[in-house]
Short mmCIF file of C-alpha atoms in Angstrom, two decimals:
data_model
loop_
_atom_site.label_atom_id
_atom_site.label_comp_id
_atom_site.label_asym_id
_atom_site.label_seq_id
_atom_site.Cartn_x
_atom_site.Cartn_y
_atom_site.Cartn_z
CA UNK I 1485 -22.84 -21.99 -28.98
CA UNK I 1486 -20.77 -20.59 -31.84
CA UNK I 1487 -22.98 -21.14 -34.11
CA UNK I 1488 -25.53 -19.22 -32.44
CA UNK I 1489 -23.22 -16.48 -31.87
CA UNK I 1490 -22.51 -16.92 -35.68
CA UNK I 1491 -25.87 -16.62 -36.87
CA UNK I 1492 -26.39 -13.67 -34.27
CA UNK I 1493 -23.87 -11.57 -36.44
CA UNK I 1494 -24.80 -12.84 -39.90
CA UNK I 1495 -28.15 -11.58 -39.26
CA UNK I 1496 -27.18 -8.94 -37.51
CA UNK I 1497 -24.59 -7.25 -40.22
CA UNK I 1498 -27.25 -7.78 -42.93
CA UNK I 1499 -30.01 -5.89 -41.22
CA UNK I 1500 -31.13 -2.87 -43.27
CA UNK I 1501 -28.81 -0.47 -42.36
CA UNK I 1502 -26.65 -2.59 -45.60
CA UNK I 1503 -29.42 -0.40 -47.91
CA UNK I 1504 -27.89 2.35 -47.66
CA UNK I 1505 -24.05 1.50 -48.13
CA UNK I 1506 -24.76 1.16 -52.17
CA UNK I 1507 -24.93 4.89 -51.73
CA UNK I 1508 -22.59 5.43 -49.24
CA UNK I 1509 -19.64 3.65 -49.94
CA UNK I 1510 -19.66 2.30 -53.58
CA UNK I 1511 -21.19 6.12 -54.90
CA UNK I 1512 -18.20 8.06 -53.50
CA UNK I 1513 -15.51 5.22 -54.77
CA UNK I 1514 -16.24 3.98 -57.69
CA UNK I 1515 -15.86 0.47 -58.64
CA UNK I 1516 -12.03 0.35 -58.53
CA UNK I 1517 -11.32 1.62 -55.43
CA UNK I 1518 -15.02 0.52 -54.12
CA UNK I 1519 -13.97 -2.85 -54.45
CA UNK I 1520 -10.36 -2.92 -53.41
CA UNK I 1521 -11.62 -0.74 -49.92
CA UNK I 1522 -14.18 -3.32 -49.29
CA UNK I 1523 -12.14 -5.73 -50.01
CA UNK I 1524 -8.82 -4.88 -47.35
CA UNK I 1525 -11.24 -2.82 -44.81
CA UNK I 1526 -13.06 -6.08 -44.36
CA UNK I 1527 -10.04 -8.39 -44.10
CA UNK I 1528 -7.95 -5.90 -41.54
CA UNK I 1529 -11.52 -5.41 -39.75
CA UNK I 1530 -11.64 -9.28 -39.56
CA UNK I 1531 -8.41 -9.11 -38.19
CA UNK I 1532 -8.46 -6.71 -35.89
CA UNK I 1533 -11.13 -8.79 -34.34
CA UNK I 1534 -9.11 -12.26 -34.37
CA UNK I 1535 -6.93 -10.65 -32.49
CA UNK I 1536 -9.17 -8.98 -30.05
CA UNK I 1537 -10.65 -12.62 -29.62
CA UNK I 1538 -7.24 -13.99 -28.06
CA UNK I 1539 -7.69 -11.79 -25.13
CA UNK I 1540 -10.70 -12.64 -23.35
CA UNK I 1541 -8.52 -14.52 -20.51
CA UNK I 1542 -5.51 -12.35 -19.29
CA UNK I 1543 -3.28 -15.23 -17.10
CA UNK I 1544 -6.06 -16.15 -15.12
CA UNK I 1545 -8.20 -13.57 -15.45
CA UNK I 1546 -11.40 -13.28 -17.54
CA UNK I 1547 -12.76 -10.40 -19.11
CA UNK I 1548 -16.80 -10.23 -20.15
CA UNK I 1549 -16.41 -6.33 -21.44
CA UNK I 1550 -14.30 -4.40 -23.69
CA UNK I 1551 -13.80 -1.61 -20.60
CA UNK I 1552 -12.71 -4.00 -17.96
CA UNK I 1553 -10.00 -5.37 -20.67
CA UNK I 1554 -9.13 -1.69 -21.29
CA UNK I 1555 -9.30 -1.04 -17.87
CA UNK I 1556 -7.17 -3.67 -16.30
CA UNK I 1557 -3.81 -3.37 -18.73
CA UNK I 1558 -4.36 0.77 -19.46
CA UNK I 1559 -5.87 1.77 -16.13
CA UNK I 1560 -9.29 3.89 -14.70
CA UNK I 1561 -9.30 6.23 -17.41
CA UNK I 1562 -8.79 3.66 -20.13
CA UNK I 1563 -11.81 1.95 -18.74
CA UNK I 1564 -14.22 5.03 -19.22
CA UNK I 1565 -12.70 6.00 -22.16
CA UNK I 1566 -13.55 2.69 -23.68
CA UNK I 1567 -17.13 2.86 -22.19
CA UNK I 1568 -17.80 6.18 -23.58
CA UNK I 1569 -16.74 5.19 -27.19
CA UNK I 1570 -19.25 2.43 -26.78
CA UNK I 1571 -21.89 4.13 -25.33
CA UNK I 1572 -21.77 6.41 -27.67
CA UNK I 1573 -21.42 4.11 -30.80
CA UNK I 1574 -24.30 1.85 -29.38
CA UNK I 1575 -26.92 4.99 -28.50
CA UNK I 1576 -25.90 6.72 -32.14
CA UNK I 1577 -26.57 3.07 -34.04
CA UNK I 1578 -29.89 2.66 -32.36
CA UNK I 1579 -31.02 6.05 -33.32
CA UNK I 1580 -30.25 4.97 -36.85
CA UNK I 1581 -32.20 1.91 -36.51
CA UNK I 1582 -35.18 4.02 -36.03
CA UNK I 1583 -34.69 6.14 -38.47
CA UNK I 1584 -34.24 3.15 -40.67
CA UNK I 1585 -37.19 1.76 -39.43
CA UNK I 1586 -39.42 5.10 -39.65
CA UNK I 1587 -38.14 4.97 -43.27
CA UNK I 1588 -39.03 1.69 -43.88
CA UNK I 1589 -42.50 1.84 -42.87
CA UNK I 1590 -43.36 5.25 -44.86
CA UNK I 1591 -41.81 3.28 -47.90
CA UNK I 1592 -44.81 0.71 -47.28
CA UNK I 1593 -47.04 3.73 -46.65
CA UNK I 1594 -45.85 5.36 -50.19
CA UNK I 1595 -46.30 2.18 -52.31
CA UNK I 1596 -50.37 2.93 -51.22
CA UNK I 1597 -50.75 6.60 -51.16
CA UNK I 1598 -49.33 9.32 -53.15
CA UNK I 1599 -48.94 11.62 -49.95
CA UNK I 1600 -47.83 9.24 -47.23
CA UNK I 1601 -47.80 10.80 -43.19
CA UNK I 1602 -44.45 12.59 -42.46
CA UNK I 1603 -41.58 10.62 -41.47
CA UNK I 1604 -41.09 11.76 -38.04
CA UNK I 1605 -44.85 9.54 -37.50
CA UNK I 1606 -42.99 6.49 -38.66
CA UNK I 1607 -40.05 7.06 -36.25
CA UNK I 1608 -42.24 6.97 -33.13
CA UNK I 1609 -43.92 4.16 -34.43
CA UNK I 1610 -40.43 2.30 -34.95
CA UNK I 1611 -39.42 4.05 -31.62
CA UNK I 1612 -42.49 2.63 -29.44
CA UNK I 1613 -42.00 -1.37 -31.34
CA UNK I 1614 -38.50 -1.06 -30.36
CA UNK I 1615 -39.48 -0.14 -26.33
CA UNK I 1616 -41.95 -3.22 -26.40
CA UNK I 1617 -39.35 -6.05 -27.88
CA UNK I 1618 -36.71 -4.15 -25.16
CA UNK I 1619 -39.17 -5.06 -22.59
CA UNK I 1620 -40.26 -7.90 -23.06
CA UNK I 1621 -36.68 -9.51 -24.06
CA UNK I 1622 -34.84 -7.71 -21.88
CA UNK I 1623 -31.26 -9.38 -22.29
CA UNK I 1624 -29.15 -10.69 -25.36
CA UNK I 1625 -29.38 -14.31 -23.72
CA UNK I 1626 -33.17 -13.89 -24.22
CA UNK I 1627 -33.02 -13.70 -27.99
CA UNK I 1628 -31.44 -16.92 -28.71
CA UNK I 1629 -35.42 -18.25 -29.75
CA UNK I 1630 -35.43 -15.50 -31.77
CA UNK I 1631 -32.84 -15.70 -34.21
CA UNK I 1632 -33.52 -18.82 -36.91
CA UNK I 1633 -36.99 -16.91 -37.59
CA UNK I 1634 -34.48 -13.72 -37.82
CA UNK I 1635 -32.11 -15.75 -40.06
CA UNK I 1636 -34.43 -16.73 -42.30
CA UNK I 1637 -36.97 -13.23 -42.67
CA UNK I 1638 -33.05 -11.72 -43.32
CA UNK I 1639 -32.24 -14.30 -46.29
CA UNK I 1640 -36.00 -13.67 -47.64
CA UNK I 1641 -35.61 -10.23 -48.15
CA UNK I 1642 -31.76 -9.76 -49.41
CA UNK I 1643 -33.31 -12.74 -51.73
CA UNK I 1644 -35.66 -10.71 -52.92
CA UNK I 1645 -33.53 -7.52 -52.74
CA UNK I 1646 -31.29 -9.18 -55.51
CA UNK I 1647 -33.85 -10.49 -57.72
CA UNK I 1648 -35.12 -6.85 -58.07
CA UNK I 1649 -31.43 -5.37 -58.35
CA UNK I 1650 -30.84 -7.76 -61.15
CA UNK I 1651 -34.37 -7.20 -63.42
CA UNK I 1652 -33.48 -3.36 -62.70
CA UNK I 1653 -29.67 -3.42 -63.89
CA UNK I 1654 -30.22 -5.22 -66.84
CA UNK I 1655 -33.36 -2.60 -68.02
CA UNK I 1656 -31.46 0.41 -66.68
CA UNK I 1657 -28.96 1.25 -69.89
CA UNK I 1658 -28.39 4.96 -68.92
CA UNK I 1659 -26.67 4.22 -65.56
CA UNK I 1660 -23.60 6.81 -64.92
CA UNK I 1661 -21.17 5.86 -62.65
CA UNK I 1662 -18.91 9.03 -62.71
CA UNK I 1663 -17.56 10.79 -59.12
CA UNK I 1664 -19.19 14.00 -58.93
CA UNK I 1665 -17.84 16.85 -56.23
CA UNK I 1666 -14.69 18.67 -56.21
CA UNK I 1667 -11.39 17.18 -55.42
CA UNK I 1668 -12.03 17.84 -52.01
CA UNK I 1669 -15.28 17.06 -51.65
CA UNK I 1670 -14.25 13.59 -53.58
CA UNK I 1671 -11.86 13.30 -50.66
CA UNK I 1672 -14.03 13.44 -48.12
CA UNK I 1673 -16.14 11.58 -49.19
CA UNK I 1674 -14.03 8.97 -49.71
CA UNK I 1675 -12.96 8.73 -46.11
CA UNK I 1676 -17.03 8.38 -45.27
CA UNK I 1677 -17.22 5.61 -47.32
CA UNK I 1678 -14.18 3.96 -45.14
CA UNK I 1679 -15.87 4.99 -42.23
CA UNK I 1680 -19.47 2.93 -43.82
CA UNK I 1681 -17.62 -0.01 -44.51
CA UNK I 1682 -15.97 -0.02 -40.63
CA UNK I 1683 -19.73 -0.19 -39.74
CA UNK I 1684 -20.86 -2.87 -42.17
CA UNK I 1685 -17.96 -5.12 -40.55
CA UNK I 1686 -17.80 -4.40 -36.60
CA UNK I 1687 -19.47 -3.65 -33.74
CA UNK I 1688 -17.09 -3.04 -30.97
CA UNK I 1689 -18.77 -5.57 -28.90
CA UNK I 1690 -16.66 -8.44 -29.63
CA UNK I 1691 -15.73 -9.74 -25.91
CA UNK I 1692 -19.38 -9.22 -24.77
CA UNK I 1693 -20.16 -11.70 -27.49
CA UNK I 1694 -17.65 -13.63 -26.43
CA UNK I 1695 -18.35 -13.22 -22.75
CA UNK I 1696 -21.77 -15.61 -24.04
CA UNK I 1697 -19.85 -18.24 -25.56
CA UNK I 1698 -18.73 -21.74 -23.71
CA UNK I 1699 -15.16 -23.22 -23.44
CA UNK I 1700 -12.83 -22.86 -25.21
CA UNK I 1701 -14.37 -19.52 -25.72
CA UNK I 1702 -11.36 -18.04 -27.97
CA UNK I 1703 -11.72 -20.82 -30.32
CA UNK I 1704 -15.37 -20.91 -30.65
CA UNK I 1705 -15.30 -16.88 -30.95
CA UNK I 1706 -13.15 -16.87 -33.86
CA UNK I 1707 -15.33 -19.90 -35.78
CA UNK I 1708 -18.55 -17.23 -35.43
CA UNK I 1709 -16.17 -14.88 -36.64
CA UNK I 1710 -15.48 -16.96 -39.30
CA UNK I 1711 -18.94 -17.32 -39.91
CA UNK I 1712 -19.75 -13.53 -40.43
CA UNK I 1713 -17.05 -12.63 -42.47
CA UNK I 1714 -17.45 -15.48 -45.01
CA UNK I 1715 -21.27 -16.25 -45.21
CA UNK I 1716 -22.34 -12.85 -43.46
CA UNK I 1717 -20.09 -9.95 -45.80
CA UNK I 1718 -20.66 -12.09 -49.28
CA UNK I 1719 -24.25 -10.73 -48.30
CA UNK I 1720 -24.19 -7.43 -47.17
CA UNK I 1721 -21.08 -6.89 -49.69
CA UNK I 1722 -23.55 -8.40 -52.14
CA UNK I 1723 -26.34 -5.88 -51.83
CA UNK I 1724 -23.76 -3.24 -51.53
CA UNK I 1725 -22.13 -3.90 -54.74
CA UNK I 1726 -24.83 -4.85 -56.75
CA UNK I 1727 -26.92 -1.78 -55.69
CA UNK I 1728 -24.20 0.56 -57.01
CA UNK I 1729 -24.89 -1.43 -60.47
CA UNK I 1730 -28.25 -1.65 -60.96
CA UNK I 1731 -28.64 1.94 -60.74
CA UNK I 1732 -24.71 3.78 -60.59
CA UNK I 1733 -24.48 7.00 -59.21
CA UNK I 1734 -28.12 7.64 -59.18
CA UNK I 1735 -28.39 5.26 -56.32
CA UNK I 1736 -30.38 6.14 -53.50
CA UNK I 1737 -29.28 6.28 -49.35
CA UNK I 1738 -32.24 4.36 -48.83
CA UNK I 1739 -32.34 1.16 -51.90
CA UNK I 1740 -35.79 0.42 -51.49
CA UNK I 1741 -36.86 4.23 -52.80
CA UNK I 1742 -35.34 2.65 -56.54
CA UNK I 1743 -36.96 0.06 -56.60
CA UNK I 1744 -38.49 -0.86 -59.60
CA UNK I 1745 -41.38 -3.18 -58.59
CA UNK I 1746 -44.04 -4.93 -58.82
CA UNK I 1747 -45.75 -3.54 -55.23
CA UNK I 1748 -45.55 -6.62 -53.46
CA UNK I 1749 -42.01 -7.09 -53.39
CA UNK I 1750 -41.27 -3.69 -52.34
CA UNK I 1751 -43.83 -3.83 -49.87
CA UNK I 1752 -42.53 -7.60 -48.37
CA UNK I 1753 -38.76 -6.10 -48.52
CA UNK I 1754 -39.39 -2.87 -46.81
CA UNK I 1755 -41.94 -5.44 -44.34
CA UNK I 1756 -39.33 -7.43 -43.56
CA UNK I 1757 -36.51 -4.43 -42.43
CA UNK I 1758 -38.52 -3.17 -40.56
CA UNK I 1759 -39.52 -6.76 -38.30
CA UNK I 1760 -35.65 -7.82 -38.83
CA UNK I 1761 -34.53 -4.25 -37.59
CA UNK I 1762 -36.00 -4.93 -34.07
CA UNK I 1763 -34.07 -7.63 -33.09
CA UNK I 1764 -31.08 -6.30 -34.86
CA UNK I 1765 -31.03 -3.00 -33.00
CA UNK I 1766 -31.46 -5.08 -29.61
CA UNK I 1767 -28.42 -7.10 -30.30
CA UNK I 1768 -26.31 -3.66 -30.90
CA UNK I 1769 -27.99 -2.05 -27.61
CA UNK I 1770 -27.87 -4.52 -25.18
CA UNK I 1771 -24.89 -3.67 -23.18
CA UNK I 1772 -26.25 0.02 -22.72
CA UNK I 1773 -29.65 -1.65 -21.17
CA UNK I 1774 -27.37 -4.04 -19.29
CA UNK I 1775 -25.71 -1.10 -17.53
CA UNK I 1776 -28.71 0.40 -16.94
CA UNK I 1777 -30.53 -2.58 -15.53
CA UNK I 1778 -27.53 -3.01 -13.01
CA UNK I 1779 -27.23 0.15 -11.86
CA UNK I 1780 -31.59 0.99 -11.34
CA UNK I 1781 -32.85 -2.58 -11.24
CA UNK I 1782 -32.91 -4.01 -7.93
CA UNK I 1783 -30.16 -7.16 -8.54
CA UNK I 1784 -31.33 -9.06 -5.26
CA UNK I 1785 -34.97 -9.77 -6.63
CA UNK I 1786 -36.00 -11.30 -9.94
CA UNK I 1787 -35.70 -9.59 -12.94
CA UNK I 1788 -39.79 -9.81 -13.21
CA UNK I 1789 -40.52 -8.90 -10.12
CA UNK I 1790 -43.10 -6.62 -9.57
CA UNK I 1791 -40.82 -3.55 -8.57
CA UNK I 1792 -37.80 -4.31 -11.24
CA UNK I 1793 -40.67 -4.36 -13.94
CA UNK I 1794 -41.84 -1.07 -13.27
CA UNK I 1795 -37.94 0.39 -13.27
CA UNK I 1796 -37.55 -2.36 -16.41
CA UNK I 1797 -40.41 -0.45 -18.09
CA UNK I 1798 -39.62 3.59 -17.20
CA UNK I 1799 -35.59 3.05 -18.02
CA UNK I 1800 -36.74 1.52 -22.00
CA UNK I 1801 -39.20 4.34 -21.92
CA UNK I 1802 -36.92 7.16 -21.05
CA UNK I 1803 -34.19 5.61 -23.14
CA UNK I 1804 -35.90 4.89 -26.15
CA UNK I 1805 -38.26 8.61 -26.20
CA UNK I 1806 -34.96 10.02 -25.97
CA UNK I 1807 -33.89 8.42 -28.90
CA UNK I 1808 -36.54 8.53 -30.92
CA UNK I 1809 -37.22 12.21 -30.13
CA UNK I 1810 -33.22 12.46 -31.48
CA UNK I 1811 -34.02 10.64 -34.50
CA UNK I 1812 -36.75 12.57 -35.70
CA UNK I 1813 -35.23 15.41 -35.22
CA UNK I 1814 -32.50 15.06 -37.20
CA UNK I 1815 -33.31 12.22 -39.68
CA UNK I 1816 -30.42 12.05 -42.17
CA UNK I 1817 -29.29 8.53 -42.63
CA UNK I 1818 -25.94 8.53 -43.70
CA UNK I 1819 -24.67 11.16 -40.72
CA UNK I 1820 -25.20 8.29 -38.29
CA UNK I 1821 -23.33 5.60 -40.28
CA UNK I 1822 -20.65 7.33 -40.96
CA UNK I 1823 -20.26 9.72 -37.39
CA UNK I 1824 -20.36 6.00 -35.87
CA UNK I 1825 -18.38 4.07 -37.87
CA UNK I 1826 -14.98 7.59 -37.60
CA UNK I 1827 -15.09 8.97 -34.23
CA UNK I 1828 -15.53 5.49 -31.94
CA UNK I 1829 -15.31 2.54 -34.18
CA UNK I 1830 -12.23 2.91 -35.62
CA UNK I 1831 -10.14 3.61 -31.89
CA UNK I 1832 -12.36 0.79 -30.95
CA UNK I 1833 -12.04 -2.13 -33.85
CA UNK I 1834 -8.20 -1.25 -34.82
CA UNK I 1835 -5.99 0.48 -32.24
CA UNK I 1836 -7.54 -1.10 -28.70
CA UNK I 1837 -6.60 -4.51 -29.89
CA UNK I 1838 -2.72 -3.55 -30.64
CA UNK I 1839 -2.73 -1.50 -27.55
CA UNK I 1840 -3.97 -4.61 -25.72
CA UNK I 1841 -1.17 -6.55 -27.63
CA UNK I 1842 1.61 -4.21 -26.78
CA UNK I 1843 0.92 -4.10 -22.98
CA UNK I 1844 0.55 -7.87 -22.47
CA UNK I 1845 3.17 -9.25 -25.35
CA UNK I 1846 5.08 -6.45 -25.94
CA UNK I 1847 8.26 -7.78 -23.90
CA UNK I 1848 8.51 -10.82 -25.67
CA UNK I 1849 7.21 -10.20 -28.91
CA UNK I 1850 9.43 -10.10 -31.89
CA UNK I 1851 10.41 -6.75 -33.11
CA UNK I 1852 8.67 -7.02 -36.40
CA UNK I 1853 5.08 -8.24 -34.53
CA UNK I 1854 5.70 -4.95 -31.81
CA UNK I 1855 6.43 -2.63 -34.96
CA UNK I 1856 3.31 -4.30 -36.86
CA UNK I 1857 1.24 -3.22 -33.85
CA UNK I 1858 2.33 0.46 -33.11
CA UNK I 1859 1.61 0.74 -36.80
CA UNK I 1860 -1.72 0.33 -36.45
CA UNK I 1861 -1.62 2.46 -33.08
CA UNK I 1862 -0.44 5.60 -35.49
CA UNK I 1863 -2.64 4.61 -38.28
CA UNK I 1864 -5.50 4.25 -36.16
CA UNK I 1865 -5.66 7.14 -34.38
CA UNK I 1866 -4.90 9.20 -37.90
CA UNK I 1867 -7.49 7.33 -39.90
CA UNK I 1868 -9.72 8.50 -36.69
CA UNK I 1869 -9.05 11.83 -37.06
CA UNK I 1870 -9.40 11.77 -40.86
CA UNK I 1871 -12.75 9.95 -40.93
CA UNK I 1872 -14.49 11.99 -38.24
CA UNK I 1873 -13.67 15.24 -39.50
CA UNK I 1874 -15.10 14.00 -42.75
CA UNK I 1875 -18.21 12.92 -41.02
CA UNK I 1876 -18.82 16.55 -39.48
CA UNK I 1877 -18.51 18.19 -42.73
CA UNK I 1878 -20.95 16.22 -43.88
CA UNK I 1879 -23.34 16.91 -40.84
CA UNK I 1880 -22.74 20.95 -41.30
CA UNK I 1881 -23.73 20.21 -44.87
CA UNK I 1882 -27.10 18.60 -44.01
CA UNK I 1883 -27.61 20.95 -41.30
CA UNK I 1884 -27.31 23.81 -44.14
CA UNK I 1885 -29.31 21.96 -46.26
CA UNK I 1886 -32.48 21.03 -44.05
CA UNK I 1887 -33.80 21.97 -41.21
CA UNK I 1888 -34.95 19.86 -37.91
CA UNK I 1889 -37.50 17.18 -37.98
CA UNK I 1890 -37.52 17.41 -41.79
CA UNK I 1891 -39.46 14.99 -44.04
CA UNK I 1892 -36.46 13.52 -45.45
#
């Protein structure tokens, strides 16, 4: 139903990846032009995806992936294109689900012991819970009993998040909310920040959402829509926002580290992302194990069958030791929102759609709806460009600044 669909991607966008975007979006903007960004990134994100709703049906013709859309109005190469930029958004967002979860579990380790195990022993731990919950709910369709407990372990801890936020902005009187960098720097940072808040909106999975939803599957798509973008971002815009001013520019890329107290909440919060993380994560990487599962898995005998559980079993293990391996090598938090959210995303969320538009309505369009469209074809694939190459700089910098499978 919609509503489960709905609930899927309210819980979904508020998973803890939203504690780091006090420091990653609102810390490089400012309030003014924090605010405003959230503000019109969310609502052309929101439409972007209205839009991409219309087209699940093509005349007769019904599409249950982004590449087979791309692929039957752009052609073979559109189709692998479109596959790669997923692939590669999905495998780079699960990798930062375990490093959020590694972090999230040394947080709980920290509030006991002044010299907690290194991170990289929290990322296999976060690696290996993520293999079993892949395993043993192997599809999206499987996690429907799975998401009011979800739902409600999410509102519990952004509940608690805010009570903390609050008690620590109102004691914290020396908070500085100044832009520090060079102009340039300041520039490039700013396009990150866009790049963060593309993530915090969209997931470039819309029509496999969709593909899940019963008739009339457009309408129903766009009330779960609906549902995010209302309910869902007055959350994760909450935290975001109110992050930035409990403690300004001081604000960490993890929010739990600033935490003032007592204990138990910080332990319950940082608890609680770390259980909500793993169905979260699953949501964002089914489609890769879907592809993998059809192509290995043996589709004439049950998914449980004795063979198709042993090739069930070695593709999560290869898949997610890759990963993990990945993440612990390179654990530095904001590289992987904001390298996801420039160099696939934004192709994926803003110019596919009006691409998709153009072929199919472009003859009869008005001029004014065709011109609104290749507008965001050019500004798109610029805004691409922009955002990515301020998401390597920022990688070189890290690189420069620590080393592999550091203790961040």
């Amino acid at each position: 139903s919609w509503q489960q669909v709905g609930l899927m991607l309210v819980t979904s966008f508020n998973c803890g990846w939203i504690l780091s975007f006090s420091n990653l979006i609102m810390w490089p903007l400012g309030w003014t032009w924090g605010i405003i960004c959230l503000l019109l990134v969310g609502l052309y994100t929101a439409y972007a995806n209205w839009l991409l709703a219309a087209f699940q049906f093509i005349g007769d013709r019904r599409f249950i992936r982004y590449r087979d859309l791309m692929g039957f109005t752009y052609g073979k190469s559109m189709y692998h294109l479109t596959w790669a930029f997923q692939f590669f958004t999905l495998l780079l967002g699960n990798m930062g689900f375990i490093l959020l979860g590694g972090k999230a579990l040394k947080a709980i380790n920290s509030e006991f012991s002044d010299s907690p195990l290194r991170l990289q022993y929290y990322i296999m731990m976060t690696g290996a819970a993520y293999f079993f919950y892949s395993f043993f709910i192997p599809t999206m369709s499987a996690m429907k009993n799975w998401l009011a407990p979800s739902a409600v372990v999410t509102l519990t801890y952004i509940i608690f998040l805010l009570i903390v936020l609050v008690k620590d902005g109102r004691s914290n009187s020396n908070r500085d909310f100044n832009i520090s960098g060079s102009e340039a720097s300041k520039v490039f940072n700013a396009f990150g920040a866009i790049s963060a808040i593309i993530v915090s909106n969209t997931s470039g999975l819309l029509p496999e959402l969709q593909s899940t939803l019963r008739k009339p599957a457009v309408k129903n798509m766009r009330k779960a829509l609906y549902l995010q973008y209302t309910m869902g971002a007055v959350l994760y815009y909450g935290v975001t926002v109110m992050g930035y001013w409990a403690y300004g520019s001081a604000v960490s890329a993890y929010l739990p580290e600033n935490l003032s107290g007592p204990k138990w909440i910080n332990v319950l919060i940082n608890l609680i992302v770390f259980l909500q993380s793993i169905v979260s994560q699953h949501m964002f990487l089914a489609p890769i194990l879907e592809a993998l599962d059809t192509k290995f898995l043996e589709i004439d005998k049950l998914m449980h069958s004795g063979q198709n559980l042993k090739r069930l079993f070695l593709i999560r293990a290869c898949f997610f030791t890759g990963n993990t391996f990945v993440a612990a090598a390179f654990p530095f938090m904001g590289d992987f929102v904001n390298f996801l959210g420039s160099f696939s995303l934004v192709p994926l969320t803003f110019m596919f759609p009006s691409m998709v538009f153009i072929k199919v309505k472009g003859k009869t369009a008005r001029i004014e709806k065709k011109a609104w469209h290749w507008f965001n074809i050019v500004f798109s694939f610029l805004l691409t460009i922009a955002t990515t190459i301020s998401a390597v700089r920022l990688i070189v910098h890290n690189i420069q600044k620590y080393h592999f499978f550091a203790d961040a």
